[in-house]
CSV table of C-alpha atoms in Angstrom, one decimal:
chain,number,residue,atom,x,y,z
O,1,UNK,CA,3.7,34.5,-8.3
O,2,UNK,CA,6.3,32.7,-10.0
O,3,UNK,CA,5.6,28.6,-10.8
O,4,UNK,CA,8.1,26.2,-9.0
O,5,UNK,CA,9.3,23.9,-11.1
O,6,UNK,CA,9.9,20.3,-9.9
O,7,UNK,CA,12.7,17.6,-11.0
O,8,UNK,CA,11.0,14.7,-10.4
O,9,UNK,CA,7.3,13.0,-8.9
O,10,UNK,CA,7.5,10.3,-6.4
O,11,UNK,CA,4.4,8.1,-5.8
O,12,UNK,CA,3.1,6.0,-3.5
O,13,UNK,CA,1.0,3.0,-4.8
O,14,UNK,CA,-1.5,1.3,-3.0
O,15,UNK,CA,-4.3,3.8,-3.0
O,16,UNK,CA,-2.5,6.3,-5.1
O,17,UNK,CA,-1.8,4.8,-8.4
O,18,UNK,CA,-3.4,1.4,-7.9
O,19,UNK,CA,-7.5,1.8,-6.1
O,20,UNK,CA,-5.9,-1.7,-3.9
O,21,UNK,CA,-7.2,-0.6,-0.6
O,22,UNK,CA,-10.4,-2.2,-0.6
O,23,UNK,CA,-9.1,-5.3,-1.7
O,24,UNK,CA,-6.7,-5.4,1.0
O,25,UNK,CA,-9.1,-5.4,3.7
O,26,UNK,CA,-10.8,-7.7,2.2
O,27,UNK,CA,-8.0,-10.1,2.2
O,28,UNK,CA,-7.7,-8.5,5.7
O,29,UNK,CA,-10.7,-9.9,6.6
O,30,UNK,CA,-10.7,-13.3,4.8
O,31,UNK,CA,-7.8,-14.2,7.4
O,32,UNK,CA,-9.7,-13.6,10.6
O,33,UNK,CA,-12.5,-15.1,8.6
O,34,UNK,CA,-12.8,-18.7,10.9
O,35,UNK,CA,-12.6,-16.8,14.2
O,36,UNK,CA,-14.8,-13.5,13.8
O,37,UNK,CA,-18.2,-13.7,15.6
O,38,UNK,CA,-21.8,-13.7,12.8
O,39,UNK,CA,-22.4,-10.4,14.1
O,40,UNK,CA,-19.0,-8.7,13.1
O,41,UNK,CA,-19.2,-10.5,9.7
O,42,UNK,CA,-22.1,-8.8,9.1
O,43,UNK,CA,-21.1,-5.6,10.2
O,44,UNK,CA,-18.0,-5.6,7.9
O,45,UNK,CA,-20.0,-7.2,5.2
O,46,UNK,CA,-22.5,-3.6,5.9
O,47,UNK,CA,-19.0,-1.8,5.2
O,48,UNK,CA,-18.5,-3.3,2.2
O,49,UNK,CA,-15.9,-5.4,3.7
O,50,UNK,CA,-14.0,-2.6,4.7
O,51,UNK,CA,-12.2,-2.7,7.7
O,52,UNK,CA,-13.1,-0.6,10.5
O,53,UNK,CA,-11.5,3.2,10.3
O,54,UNK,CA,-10.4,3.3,13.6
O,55,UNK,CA,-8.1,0.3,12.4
O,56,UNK,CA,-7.2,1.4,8.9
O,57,UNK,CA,-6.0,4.8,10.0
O,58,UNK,CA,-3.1,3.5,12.3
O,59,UNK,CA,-2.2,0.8,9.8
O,60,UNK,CA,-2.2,2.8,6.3
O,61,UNK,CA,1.1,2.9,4.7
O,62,UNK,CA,3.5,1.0,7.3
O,63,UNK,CA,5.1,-2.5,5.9
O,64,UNK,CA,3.8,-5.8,7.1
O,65,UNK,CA,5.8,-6.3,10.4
O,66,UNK,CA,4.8,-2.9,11.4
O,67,UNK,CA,1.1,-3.0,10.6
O,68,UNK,CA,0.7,-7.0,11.7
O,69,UNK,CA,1.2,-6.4,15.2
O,70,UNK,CA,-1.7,-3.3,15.8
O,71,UNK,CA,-4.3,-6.3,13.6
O,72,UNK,CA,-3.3,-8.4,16.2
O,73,UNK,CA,-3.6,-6.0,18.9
O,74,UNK,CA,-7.1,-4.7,17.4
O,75,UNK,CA,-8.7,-8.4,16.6
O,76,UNK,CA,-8.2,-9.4,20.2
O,77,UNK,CA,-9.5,-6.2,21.6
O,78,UNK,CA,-12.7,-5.5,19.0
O,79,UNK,CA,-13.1,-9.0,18.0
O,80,UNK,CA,-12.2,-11.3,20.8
O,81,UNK,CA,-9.9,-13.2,18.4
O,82,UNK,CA,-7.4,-14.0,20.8
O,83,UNK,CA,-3.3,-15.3,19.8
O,84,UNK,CA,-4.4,-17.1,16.8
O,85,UNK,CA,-1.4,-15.9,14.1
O,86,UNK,CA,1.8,-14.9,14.7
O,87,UNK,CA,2.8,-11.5,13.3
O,88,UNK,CA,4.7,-13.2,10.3
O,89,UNK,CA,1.8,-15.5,9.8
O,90,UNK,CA,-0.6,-12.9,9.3
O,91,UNK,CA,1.4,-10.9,7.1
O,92,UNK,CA,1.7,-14.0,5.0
O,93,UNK,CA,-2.2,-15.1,4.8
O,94,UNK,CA,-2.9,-11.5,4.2
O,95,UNK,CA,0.0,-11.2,1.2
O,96,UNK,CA,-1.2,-14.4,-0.1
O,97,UNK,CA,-5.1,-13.9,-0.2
O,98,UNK,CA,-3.9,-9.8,-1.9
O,99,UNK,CA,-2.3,-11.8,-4.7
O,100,UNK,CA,-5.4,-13.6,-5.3
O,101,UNK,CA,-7.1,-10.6,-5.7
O,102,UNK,CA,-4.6,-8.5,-7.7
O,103,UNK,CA,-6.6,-9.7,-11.2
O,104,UNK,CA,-9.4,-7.1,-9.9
O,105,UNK,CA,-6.8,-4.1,-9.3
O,106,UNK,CA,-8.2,-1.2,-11.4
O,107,UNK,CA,-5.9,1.9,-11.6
O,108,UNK,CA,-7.2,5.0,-9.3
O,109,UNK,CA,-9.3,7.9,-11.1
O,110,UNK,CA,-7.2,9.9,-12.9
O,111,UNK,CA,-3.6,8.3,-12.0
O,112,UNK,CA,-3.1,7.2,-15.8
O,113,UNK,CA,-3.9,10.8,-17.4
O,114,UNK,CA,-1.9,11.9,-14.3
O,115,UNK,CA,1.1,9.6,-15.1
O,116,UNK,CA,0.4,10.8,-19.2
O,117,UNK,CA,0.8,14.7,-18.3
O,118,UNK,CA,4.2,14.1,-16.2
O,119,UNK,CA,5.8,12.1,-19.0
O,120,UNK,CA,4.7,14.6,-21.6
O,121,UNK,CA,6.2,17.3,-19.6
O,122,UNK,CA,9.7,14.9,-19.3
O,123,UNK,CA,9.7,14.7,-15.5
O,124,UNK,CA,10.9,11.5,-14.2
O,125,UNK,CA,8.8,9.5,-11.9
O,126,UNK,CA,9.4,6.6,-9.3
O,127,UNK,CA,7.4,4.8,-6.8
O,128,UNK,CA,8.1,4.4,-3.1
O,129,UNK,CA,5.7,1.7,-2.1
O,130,UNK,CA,5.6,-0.2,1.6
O,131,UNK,CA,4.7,-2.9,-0.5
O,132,UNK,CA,7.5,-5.5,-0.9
O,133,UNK,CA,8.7,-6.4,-4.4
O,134,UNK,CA,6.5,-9.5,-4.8
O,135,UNK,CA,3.3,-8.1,-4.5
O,136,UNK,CA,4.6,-5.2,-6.3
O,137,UNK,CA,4.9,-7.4,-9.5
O,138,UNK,CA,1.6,-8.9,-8.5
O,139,UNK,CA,-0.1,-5.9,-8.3
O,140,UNK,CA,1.4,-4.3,-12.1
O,141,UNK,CA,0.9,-7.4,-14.0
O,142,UNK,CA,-2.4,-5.6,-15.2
O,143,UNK,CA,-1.1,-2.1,-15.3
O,144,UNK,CA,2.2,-2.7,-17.5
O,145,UNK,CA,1.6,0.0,-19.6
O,146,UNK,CA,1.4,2.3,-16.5
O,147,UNK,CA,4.4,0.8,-14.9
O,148,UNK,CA,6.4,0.9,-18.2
O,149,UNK,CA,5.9,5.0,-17.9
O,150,UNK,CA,7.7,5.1,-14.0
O,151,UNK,CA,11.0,3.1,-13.8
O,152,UNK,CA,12.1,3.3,-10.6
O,153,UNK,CA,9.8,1.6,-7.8
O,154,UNK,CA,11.3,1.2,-4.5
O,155,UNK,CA,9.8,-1.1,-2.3
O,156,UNK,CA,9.4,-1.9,1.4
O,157,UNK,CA,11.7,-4.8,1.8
O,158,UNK,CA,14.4,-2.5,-0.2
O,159,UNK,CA,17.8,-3.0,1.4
O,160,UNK,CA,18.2,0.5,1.6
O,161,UNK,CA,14.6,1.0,3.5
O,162,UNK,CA,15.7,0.8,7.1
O,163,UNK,CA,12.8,2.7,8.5
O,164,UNK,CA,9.5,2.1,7.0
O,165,UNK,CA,6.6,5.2,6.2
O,166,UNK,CA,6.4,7.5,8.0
O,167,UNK,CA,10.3,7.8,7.7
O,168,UNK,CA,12.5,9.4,4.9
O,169,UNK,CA,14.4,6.1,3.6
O,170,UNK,CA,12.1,5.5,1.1
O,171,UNK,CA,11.8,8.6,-0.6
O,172,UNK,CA,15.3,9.4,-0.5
O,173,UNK,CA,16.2,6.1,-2.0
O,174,UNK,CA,13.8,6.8,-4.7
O,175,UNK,CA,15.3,10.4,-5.0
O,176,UNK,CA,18.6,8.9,-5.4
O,177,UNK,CA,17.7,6.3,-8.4
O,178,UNK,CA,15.8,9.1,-10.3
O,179,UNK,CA,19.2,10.7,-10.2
O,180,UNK,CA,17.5,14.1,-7.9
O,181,UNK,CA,20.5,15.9,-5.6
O,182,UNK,CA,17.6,18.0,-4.2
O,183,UNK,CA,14.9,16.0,-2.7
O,184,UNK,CA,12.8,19.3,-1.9
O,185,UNK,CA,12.6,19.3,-5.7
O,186,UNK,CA,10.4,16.1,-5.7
O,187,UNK,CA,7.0,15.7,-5.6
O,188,UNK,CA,5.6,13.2,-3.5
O,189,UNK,CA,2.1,12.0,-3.8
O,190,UNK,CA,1.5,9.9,-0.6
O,191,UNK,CA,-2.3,8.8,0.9
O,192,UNK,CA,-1.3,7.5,4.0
């Protein structure tokens, strides 16, 4: 069988590069905080404040003002928490308690030796996050070395994203900084 070679790597961040995803839940969680019953505070506190599956699955990888309205939708339906936030304020409690956290960001199992073996081999790399740009910088400030190795990051509030995850804007922005006519020649490493 003969090896396919590939022109460049595309990654996604949170959960990818960056082990954020528990962290965001937990800021998740810190928001509905004042309004969640004892006994669903304890059951997500069980979970390692984790929020439930059947939530996190329909919310991984889509920006803010996509994601902000199923939370809303799924903490008046499981948790009786009923038109207390606004889609943009939730999005912004949520952001805001994240960058609080973003010292304790650790880099995901093997993404560093990962990011290592594509430079050695001269393959350019980029990131296509949902993230926007400020929690983006929030989230590298302890991973500069990692960051310094991938130049191009695209993020969710891009001008060029129109359509967020699962949609192609993203990718084929970053494709089109990294210089790639070919996009089928990119490798895209994407947990959502």
């Amino acid at each position: 069988m003969q090896r396919q070679s590939i022109d460049a790597v595309i990654f996604d961040l949170d959960g990818t590069l960056l082990d954020t995803e528990a962290l965001s839940d937990k800021a998740m969680l810190a928001v509905y905080d004042p309004w969640l019953d004892a006994s669903i505070k304890e059951e997500r506190k069980a979970a390692g404040d984790r929020l439930p599956w059947e939530l996190k699955k329909q919310i991984l990888g889509l920006r803010g003002a996509e994601w902000a309205p199923i939370v809303i939708d799924f903490a008046k339906t499981h948790w009786n928490v009923l038109d207390k936030l606004s889609v943009a304020e939730l999005w912004s409690q949520w952001e805001t308690n994240l960058h609080e956290l973003c010292h304790e960001i650790e880099a995901c199992p093997g993404a560093v030796d990962l990011v290592n073996a594509f430079e050695k081999e001269g393959i350019p790399m980029g990131i296509a996050t949902s993230s926007r740009q400020e929690s983006v910088t929030k989230k590298s400030y302890r991973h500069q070395a990692l960051f310094a190795k991938i130049p191009v990051v695209v993020p969710g509030d891009h001008p060029a994203v129109i359509k967020g995850k699962p949609a192609p804007d993203i990718y084929l922005e970053a494709a089109r900084q990294l210089a790639i006519g070919d996009i089928s020649r990119c490798l895209v490493f994407e947990d959502a």
